[in-house]
PDB file of N, CA and C in Angstrom:
ATOM      1  N   ASN A   1     123.074 121.316   8.066  1.00 46.00           N
ATOM      2  CA  ASN A   1     124.670 121.287   8.287  1.00 46.00           C
ATOM      3  C   ASN A   1     124.803 119.543   7.863  1.00 46.00           C
ATOM      4  N   GLU A   2     125.931 119.214   7.355  1.00 50.00           N
ATOM      5  CA  GLU A   2     126.237 118.133   7.360  1.00 50.00           C
ATOM      6  C   GLU A   2     126.888 117.237   8.666  1.00 50.00           C
ATOM      7  N   LEU A   3     126.381 116.039   8.732  1.00 51.00           N
ATOM      8  CA  LEU A   3     127.138 115.067  10.247  1.00 51.00           C
ATOM      9  C   LEU A   3     128.765 115.181   9.412  1.00 51.00           C
ATOM     10  N   LYS A   4     129.517 115.003  10.842  1.00 52.00           N
ATOM     11  CA  LYS A   4     131.231 115.125  10.266  1.00 52.00           C
ATOM     12  C   LYS A   4     130.693 113.699  10.424  1.00 52.00           C
ATOM     13  N   LYS A   5     131.890 112.665   9.427  1.00 49.00           N
ATOM     14  CA  LYS A   5     131.788 111.538  10.141  1.00 49.00           C
ATOM     15  C   LYS A   5     132.889 111.409  11.166  1.00 49.00           C
ATOM     16  N   THR A   6     132.334 110.594  11.863  1.00 47.00           N
ATOM     17  CA  THR A   6     133.374 109.858  12.639  1.00 47.00           C
ATOM     18  C   THR A   6     134.036 108.612  12.547  1.00 47.00           C
ATOM     19  N   LYS A   7     135.146 108.310  13.049  1.00 51.00           N
ATOM     20  CA  LYS A   7     136.069 107.065  12.686  1.00 51.00           C
ATOM     21  C   LYS A   7     135.844 106.221  13.633  1.00 51.00           C
ATOM     22  N   ILE A   8     135.014 105.218  13.603  1.00 53.00           N
ATOM     23  CA  ILE A   8     135.192 104.063  15.423  1.00 53.00           C
ATOM     24  C   ILE A   8     136.728 103.229  15.542  1.00 53.00           C
ATOM     25  N   TYR A   9     137.308 103.427  16.327  1.00 58.00           N
ATOM     26  CA  TYR A   9     138.067 103.094  16.832  1.00 58.00           C
ATOM     27  C   TYR A   9     138.145 101.526  16.361  1.00 58.00           C
ATOM     28  N   ASN A  10     139.602 100.777  16.653  1.00 67.00           N
ATOM     29  CA  ASN A  10     139.519  99.779  15.992  1.00 67.00           C
ATOM     30  C   ASN A  10     141.220  99.498  16.339  1.00 67.00           C
ATOM     31  N   GLY A  11     141.195  99.891  17.859  1.00 82.00           N
ATOM     32  CA  GLY A  11     143.077  99.464  18.494  1.00 82.00           C
ATOM     33  C   GLY A  11     142.263  98.806  19.707  1.00 82.00           C
ATOM     34  N   ILE A  12     143.051  98.798  20.940  1.00 92.00           N
ATOM     35  CA  ILE A  12     142.552  98.237  21.811  1.00 92.00           C
ATOM     36  C   ILE A  12     142.809  99.220  22.900  1.00 92.00           C
ATOM     37  N   TYR A  13     141.929  99.045  24.328  1.00 94.00           N
ATOM     38  CA  TYR A  13     142.203  99.952  25.019  1.00 94.00           C
ATOM     39  C   TYR A  13     142.645  99.359  26.504  1.00 94.00           C
ATOM     40  N   THR A  14     143.058  99.782  27.403  1.00 95.00           N
ATOM     41  CA  THR A  14     143.935  99.643  28.689  1.00 95.00           C
ATOM     42  C   THR A  14     144.031 100.559  29.247  1.00 95.00           C
ATOM     43  N   ILE A  15     144.156 100.120  30.530  1.00 96.00           N
ATOM     44  CA  ILE A  15     143.981 101.669  31.956  1.00 96.00           C
ATOM     45  C   ILE A  15     145.301 101.867  31.952  1.00 96.00           C
ATOM     46  N   GLN A  16     146.093 103.048  31.677  1.00 96.00           N
ATOM     47  CA  GLN A  16     147.163 103.402  32.398  1.00 96.00           C
ATOM     48  C   GLN A  16     147.060 103.627  34.264  1.00 96.00           C
ATOM     49  N   LEU A  17     148.056 102.932  34.654  1.00 96.00           N
ATOM     50  CA  LEU A  17     148.017 102.856  36.031  1.00 96.00           C
ATOM     51  C   LEU A  17     148.859 103.966  36.364  1.00 96.00           C
ATOM     52  N   GLY A  18     150.115 104.927  35.649  1.00 94.00           N
ATOM     53  CA  GLY A  18     150.812 105.748  36.544  1.00 94.00           C
ATOM     54  C   GLY A  18     152.032 105.959  35.246  1.00 94.00           C
ATOM     55  N   VAL A  19     152.848 106.918  35.902  1.00 95.00           N
ATOM     56  CA  VAL A  19     154.172 107.020  35.168  1.00 95.00           C
ATOM     57  C   VAL A  19     154.985 107.264  36.317  1.00 95.00           C
ATOM     58  N   PHE A  20     156.393 106.702  36.069  1.00 94.00           N
ATOM     59  CA  PHE A  20     157.142 106.988  36.889  1.00 94.00           C
ATOM     60  C   PHE A  20     158.869 106.715  36.890  1.00 94.00           C
ATOM     61  N   MET A  21     159.631 107.721  38.031  1.00 95.00           N
ATOM     62  CA  MET A  21     161.033 108.004  37.346  1.00 95.00           C
ATOM     63  C   MET A  21     161.320 106.425  37.047  1.00 95.00           C
ATOM     64  N   GLN A  22     160.834 105.118  38.188  1.00 94.00           N
ATOM     65  CA  GLN A  22     161.837 104.335  38.554  1.00 94.00           C
ATOM     66  C   GLN A  22     160.791 103.043  38.206  1.00 94.00           C
ATOM     67  N   LYS A  23     161.739 102.340  37.771  1.00 93.00           N
ATOM     68  CA  LYS A  23     160.713 100.214  38.016  1.00 93.00           C
ATOM     69  C   LYS A  23     159.600 100.357  39.273  1.00 93.00           C
ATOM     70  N   GLN A  24     158.656  99.953  39.422  1.00 89.00           N
ATOM     71  CA  GLN A  24     158.329  99.737  40.321  1.00 89.00           C
ATOM     72  C   GLN A  24     158.077  98.550  40.349  1.00 89.00           C
ATOM     73  N   PRO A  25     158.093  98.028  42.512  1.00 88.00           N
ATOM     74  CA  PRO A  25     158.610  97.056  43.035  1.00 88.00           C
ATOM     75  C   PRO A  25     156.977  95.988  42.742  1.00 88.00           C
ATOM     76  N   ASN A  26     156.934  94.735  42.830  1.00 84.00           N
ATOM     77  CA  ASN A  26     155.934  94.096  42.400  1.00 84.00           C
ATOM     78  C   ASN A  26     155.308  93.867  43.233  1.00 84.00           C
ATOM     79  N   SER A  27     155.506  94.250  44.758  1.00 84.00           N
ATOM     80  CA  SER A  27     154.224  94.256  45.750  1.00 84.00           C
ATOM     81  C   SER A  27     153.745  95.325  45.363  1.00 84.00           C
ATOM     82  N   VAL A  28     153.571  96.440  44.263  1.00 81.00           N
ATOM     83  CA  VAL A  28     152.816  97.728  44.427  1.00 81.00           C
ATOM     84  C   VAL A  28     152.225  96.980  43.600  1.00 81.00           C
ATOM     85  N   LEU A  29     152.140  95.947  42.662  1.00 83.00           N
ATOM     86  CA  LEU A  29     150.968  95.515  41.868  1.00 83.00           C
ATOM     87  C   LEU A  29     150.646  93.886  42.051  1.00 83.00           C
ATOM     88  N   GLU A  30     150.763  93.674  42.860  1.00 81.00           N
ATOM     89  CA  GLU A  30     150.732  91.939  43.197  1.00 81.00           C
ATOM     90  C   GLU A  30     149.285  91.880  43.363  1.00 81.00           C
ATOM     91  N   ASN A  31     148.525  92.961  43.821  1.00 81.00           N
ATOM     92  CA  ASN A  31     146.770  92.786  43.349  1.00 81.00           C
ATOM     93  C   ASN A  31     146.086  93.051  42.365  1.00 81.00           C
ATOM     94  N   LEU A  32     146.812  92.890  40.966  1.00 85.00           N
ATOM     95  CA  LEU A  32     146.801  93.342  39.706  1.00 85.00           C
ATOM     96  C   LEU A  32     146.748  92.346  39.102  1.00 85.00           C
ATOM     97  N   ILE A  33     145.603  92.260  37.814  1.00 83.00           N
ATOM     98  CA  ILE A  33     145.995  91.363  36.795  1.00 83.00           C
ATOM     99  C   ILE A  33     146.598  91.794  35.374  1.00 83.00           C
ATOM    100  N   ASP A  34     147.093  91.014  34.640  1.00 89.00           N
ATOM    101  CA  ASP A  34     147.337  91.242  33.077  1.00 89.00           C
ATOM    102  C   ASP A  34     148.286  93.227  33.097  1.00 89.00           C
ATOM    103  N   THR A  35     149.298  92.872  34.057  1.00 92.00           N
ATOM    104  CA  THR A  35     149.833  94.713  34.260  1.00 92.00           C
ATOM    105  C   THR A  35     151.393  94.092  33.746  1.00 92.00           C
ATOM    106  N   TRP A  36     152.061  95.305  32.956  1.00 90.00           N
ATOM    107  CA  TRP A  36     153.017  95.119  32.473  1.00 90.00           C
ATOM    108  C   TRP A  36     153.322  96.707  31.856  1.00 90.00           C
ATOM    109  N   TYR A  37     154.566  97.462  31.971  1.00 93.00           N
ATOM    110  CA  TYR A  37     155.046  98.295  31.382  1.00 93.00           C
ATOM    111  C   TYR A  37     156.307  98.571  30.237  1.00 93.00           C
ATOM    112  N   THR A  38     156.444 100.005  30.005  1.00 93.00           N
ATOM    113  CA  THR A  38     157.139  99.988  28.423  1.00 93.00           C
ATOM    114  C   THR A  38     157.720 101.826  28.905  1.00 93.00           C
ATOM    115  N   LYS A  39     158.901 101.531  28.525  1.00 94.00           N
ATOM    116  CA  LYS A  39     160.024 102.603  28.706  1.00 94.00           C
ATOM    117  C   LYS A  39     160.220 103.459  27.819  1.00 94.00           C
ATOM    118  N   ASN A  40     159.884 104.962  27.698  1.00 93.00           N
ATOM    119  CA  ASN A  40     159.564 105.900  26.728  1.00 93.00           C
ATOM    120  C   ASN A  40     161.281 106.204  27.259  1.00 93.00           C
ATOM    121  N   THR A  41     161.278 107.416  25.292  1.00 93.00           N
ATOM    122  CA  THR A  41     162.267 107.570  24.880  1.00 93.00           C
ATOM    123  C   THR A  41     163.037 108.539  26.725  1.00 93.00           C
ATOM    124  N   ASN A  42     162.248 108.838  27.376  1.00 94.00           N
ATOM    125  CA  ASN A  42     162.725 109.802  27.899  1.00 94.00           C
ATOM    126  C   ASN A  42     162.979 109.400  29.363  1.00 94.00           C
ATOM    127  N   GLY A  43     163.068 107.755  29.474  1.00 94.00           N
ATOM    128  CA  GLY A  43     163.468 106.518  30.805  1.00 94.00           C
ATOM    129  C   GLY A  43     162.341 106.850  31.135  1.00 94.00           C
ATOM    130  N   LEU A  44     161.051 107.047  31.448  1.00 95.00           N
ATOM    131  CA  LEU A  44     159.872 106.917  32.125  1.00 95.00           C
ATOM    132  C   LEU A  44     159.185 105.750  32.308  1.00 95.00           C
ATOM    133  N   TYR A  45     158.732 104.917  32.903  1.00 95.00           N
ATOM    134  CA  TYR A  45     158.263 103.663  32.735  1.00 95.00           C
ATOM    135  C   TYR A  45     156.375 103.997  33.263  1.00 95.00           C
ATOM    136  N   ILE A  46     155.695 103.425  32.589  1.00 95.00           N
ATOM    137  CA  ILE A  46     154.651 104.159  32.044  1.00 95.00           C
ATOM    138  C   ILE A  46     153.882 102.221  32.127  1.00 95.00           C
ATOM    139  N   TYR A  47     153.326 102.219  33.493  1.00 94.00           N
ATOM    140  CA  TYR A  47     152.519 101.016  33.069  1.00 94.00           C
ATOM    141  C   TYR A  47     150.819 100.848  32.712  1.00 94.00           C
ATOM    142  N   TYR A  48     150.319  99.882  32.510  1.00 95.00           N
ATOM    143  CA  TYR A  48     149.319  99.331  31.934  1.00 95.00           C
ATOM    144  C   TYR A  48     148.808  98.123  33.072  1.00 95.00           C
ATOM    145  N   SER A  49     147.362  98.180  32.592  1.00 95.00           N
ATOM    146  CA  SER A  49     146.647  97.002  33.062  1.00 95.00           C
ATOM    147  C   SER A  49     145.506  96.776  32.304  1.00 95.00           C
ATOM    148  N   GLY A  50     145.411  95.399  31.695  1.00 94.00           N
ATOM    149  CA  GLY A  50     144.311  95.028  31.035  1.00 94.00           C
ATOM    150  C   GLY A  50     144.525  95.811  29.635  1.00 94.00           C
ATOM    151  N   LYS A  51     143.875  94.514  28.658  1.00 93.00           N
ATOM    152  CA  LYS A  51     143.712  94.897  26.963  1.00 93.00           C
ATOM    153  C   LYS A  51     142.247  94.680  26.871  1.00 93.00           C
ATOM    154  N   PHE A  52     141.375  95.328  26.368  1.00 94.00           N
ATOM    155  CA  PHE A  52     140.144  95.700  26.132  1.00 94.00           C
ATOM    156  C   PHE A  52     139.404  96.192  24.900  1.00 94.00           C
ATOM    157  N   LYS A  53     138.364  95.436  24.274  1.00 91.00           N
ATOM    158  CA  LYS A  53     137.976  95.750  23.106  1.00 91.00           C
ATOM    159  C   LYS A  53     137.076  96.921  22.738  1.00 91.00           C
ATOM    160  N   SER A  54     136.355  97.218  24.289  1.00 91.00           N
ATOM    161  CA  SER A  54     135.375  98.231  24.138  1.00 91.00           C
ATOM    162  C   SER A  54     135.417  98.949  25.192  1.00 91.00           C
ATOM    163  N   THR A  55     135.195 100.559  25.161  1.00 91.00           N
ATOM    164  CA  THR A  55     135.369 100.998  26.765  1.00 91.00           C
ATOM    165  C   THR A  55     134.445 100.875  27.864  1.00 91.00           C
ATOM    166  N   ILE A  56     133.395  99.760  27.709  1.00 93.00           N
ATOM    167  CA  ILE A  56     132.377  99.454  28.510  1.00 93.00           C
ATOM    168  C   ILE A  56     133.560  98.695  29.715  1.00 93.00           C
ATOM    169  N   ASP A  57     134.062  98.069  28.514  1.00 94.00           N
ATOM    170  CA  ASP A  57     134.784  96.406  29.770  1.00 94.00           C
ATOM    171  C   ASP A  57     135.720  97.877  29.631  1.00 94.00           C
ATOM    172  N   ALA A  58     137.022  98.478  29.707  1.00 94.00           N
ATOM    173  CA  ALA A  58     138.138  99.162  29.838  1.00 94.00           C
ATOM    174  C   ALA A  58     137.670  99.790  31.294  1.00 94.00           C
ATOM    175  N   ALA A  59     136.027 100.754  31.082  1.00 95.00           N
ATOM    176  CA  ALA A  59     135.633 101.112  32.334  1.00 95.00           C
ATOM    177  C   ALA A  59     135.551 100.494  33.777  1.00 95.00           C
ATOM    178  N   ASN A  60     134.855  99.218  33.116  1.00 96.00           N
ATOM    179  CA  ASN A  60     134.735  98.150  34.561  1.00 96.00           C
ATOM    180  C   ASN A  60     136.059  98.122  35.045  1.00 96.00           C
ATOM    181  N   HIS A  61     136.991  98.115  34.725  1.00 96.00           N
ATOM    182  CA  HIS A  61     138.578  97.478  34.576  1.00 96.00           C
ATOM    183  C   HIS A  61     138.993  98.823  35.257  1.00 96.00           C
ATOM    184  N   LEU A  62     138.884 100.017  35.237  1.00 96.00           N
ATOM    185  CA  LEU A  62     139.003 101.297  35.682  1.00 96.00           C
ATOM    186  C   LEU A  62     138.637 101.218  37.237  1.00 96.00           C
ATOM    187  N   ASN A  63     137.414 101.226  37.090  1.00 96.00           N
ATOM    188  CA  ASN A  63     136.740 101.148  38.785  1.00 96.00           C
ATOM    189  C   ASN A  63     137.455 100.420  39.045  1.00 96.00           C
ATOM    190  N   LEU A  64     137.753  99.303  39.302  1.00 94.00           N
ATOM    191  CA  LEU A  64     137.875  98.071  39.743  1.00 94.00           C
ATOM    192  C   LEU A  64     139.965  98.505  40.371  1.00 94.00           C
ATOM    193  N   ILE A  65     140.260  98.874  39.429  1.00 95.00           N
ATOM    194  CA  ILE A  65     141.685  99.621  39.655  1.00 95.00           C
ATOM    195  C   ILE A  65     141.964 100.991  40.902  1.00 95.00           C
ATOM    196  N   LYS A  66     141.187 102.142  40.206  1.00 95.00           N
ATOM    197  CA  LYS A  66     141.002 102.715  41.263  1.00 95.00           C
ATOM    198  C   LYS A  66     140.395 102.498  42.488  1.00 95.00           C
ATOM    199  N   SER A  67     139.753 101.431  42.730  1.00 94.00           N
ATOM    200  CA  SER A  67     138.944 100.360  44.334  1.00 94.00           C
ATOM    201  C   SER A  67     140.383 100.117  45.057  1.00 94.00           C
ATOM    202  N   LYS A  68     141.613 100.072  44.426  1.00 91.00           N
ATOM    203  CA  LYS A  68     142.529  99.389  44.623  1.00 91.00           C
ATOM    204  C   LYS A  68     143.498 100.248  45.139  1.00 91.00           C
ATOM    205  N   GLY A  69     143.312 101.601  44.833  1.00 91.00           N
ATOM    206  CA  GLY A  69     143.931 103.541  45.169  1.00 91.00           C
ATOM    207  C   GLY A  69     144.946 103.485  43.966  1.00 91.00           C
ATOM    208  N   PHE A  70     144.414 103.211  42.996  1.00 92.00           N
ATOM    209  CA  PHE A  70     145.237 104.041  41.669  1.00 92.00           C
ATOM    210  C   PHE A  70     144.395 104.858  41.139  1.00 92.00           C
ATOM    211  N   ASP A  71     144.246 105.786  42.077  1.00 94.00           N
ATOM    212  CA  ASP A  71     143.126 107.343  41.973  1.00 94.00           C
ATOM    213  C   ASP A  71     143.226 107.386  40.399  1.00 94.00           C
ATOM    214  N   ASN A  72     145.005 108.159  40.489  1.00 95.00           N
ATOM    215  CA  ASN A  72     145.232 108.697  39.255  1.00 95.00           C
ATOM    216  C   ASN A  72     145.209 107.644  37.150  1.00 95.00           C
ATOM    217  N   ALA A  73     144.753 106.604  38.150  1.00 96.00           N
ATOM    218  CA  ALA A  73     144.717 106.088  36.818  1.00 96.00           C
ATOM    219  C   ALA A  73     143.368 106.386  35.770  1.00 96.00           C
ATOM    220  N   ILE A  74     143.775 106.365  34.180  1.00 97.00           N
ATOM    221  CA  ILE A  74     142.753 106.419  33.046  1.00 97.00           C
ATOM    222  C   ILE A  74     143.145 105.488  32.126  1.00 97.00           C
ATOM    223  N   ILE A  75     141.740 105.914  30.854  1.00 96.00           N
ATOM    224  CA  ILE A  75     141.569 104.718  30.426  1.00 96.00           C
ATOM    225  C   ILE A  75     142.595 105.321  28.789  1.00 96.00           C
ATOM    226  N   THR A  76     143.209 104.857  28.332  1.00 95.00           N
ATOM    227  CA  THR A  76     144.130 105.116  27.086  1.00 95.00           C
ATOM    228  C   THR A  76     144.121 104.019  26.096  1.00 95.00           C
ATOM    229  N   THR A  77     144.669 104.211  25.125  1.00 92.00           N
ATOM    230  CA  THR A  77     144.604 103.066  24.235  1.00 92.00           C
ATOM    231  C   THR A  77     145.772 103.021  23.677  1.00 92.00           C
ATOM    232  N   LEU A  78     146.030 101.623  22.876  1.00 85.00           N
ATOM    233  CA  LEU A  78     146.830 101.010  22.223  1.00 85.00           C
ATOM    234  C   LEU A  78     147.081 100.929  20.619  1.00 85.00           C
ATOM    235  N   LYS A  79     147.917 100.986  20.431  1.00 76.00           N
ATOM    236  CA  LYS A  79     147.829 100.964  18.283  1.00 76.00           C
ATOM    237  C   LYS A  79     148.348  99.738  17.927  1.00 76.00           C
ATOM    238  N   LYS A  80     147.788  99.179  17.720  1.00 60.00           N
ATOM    239  CA  LYS A  80     147.279  97.633  17.438  1.00 60.00           C
ATOM    240  C   LYS A  80     148.788  97.139  16.354  1.00 60.00           C
TER     241      LYS A  80
END
């Protein structure tokens, strides 16, 4: 069997905090650093925290985010 070539991801990892129908108040995010949101074509607000080059750093930040109550947060990628 030949091994399949795996592409190495060359983008940025981030933590997706959640997807919301409305903008979230600053008080919800006040204990987090480096947070921002995007609004998608469906009008939903997607909130993120942090930008990392490695999955290890992203995973460490994810643990911190979850400890602050964002239980559904996930690691995702951003295109450069």
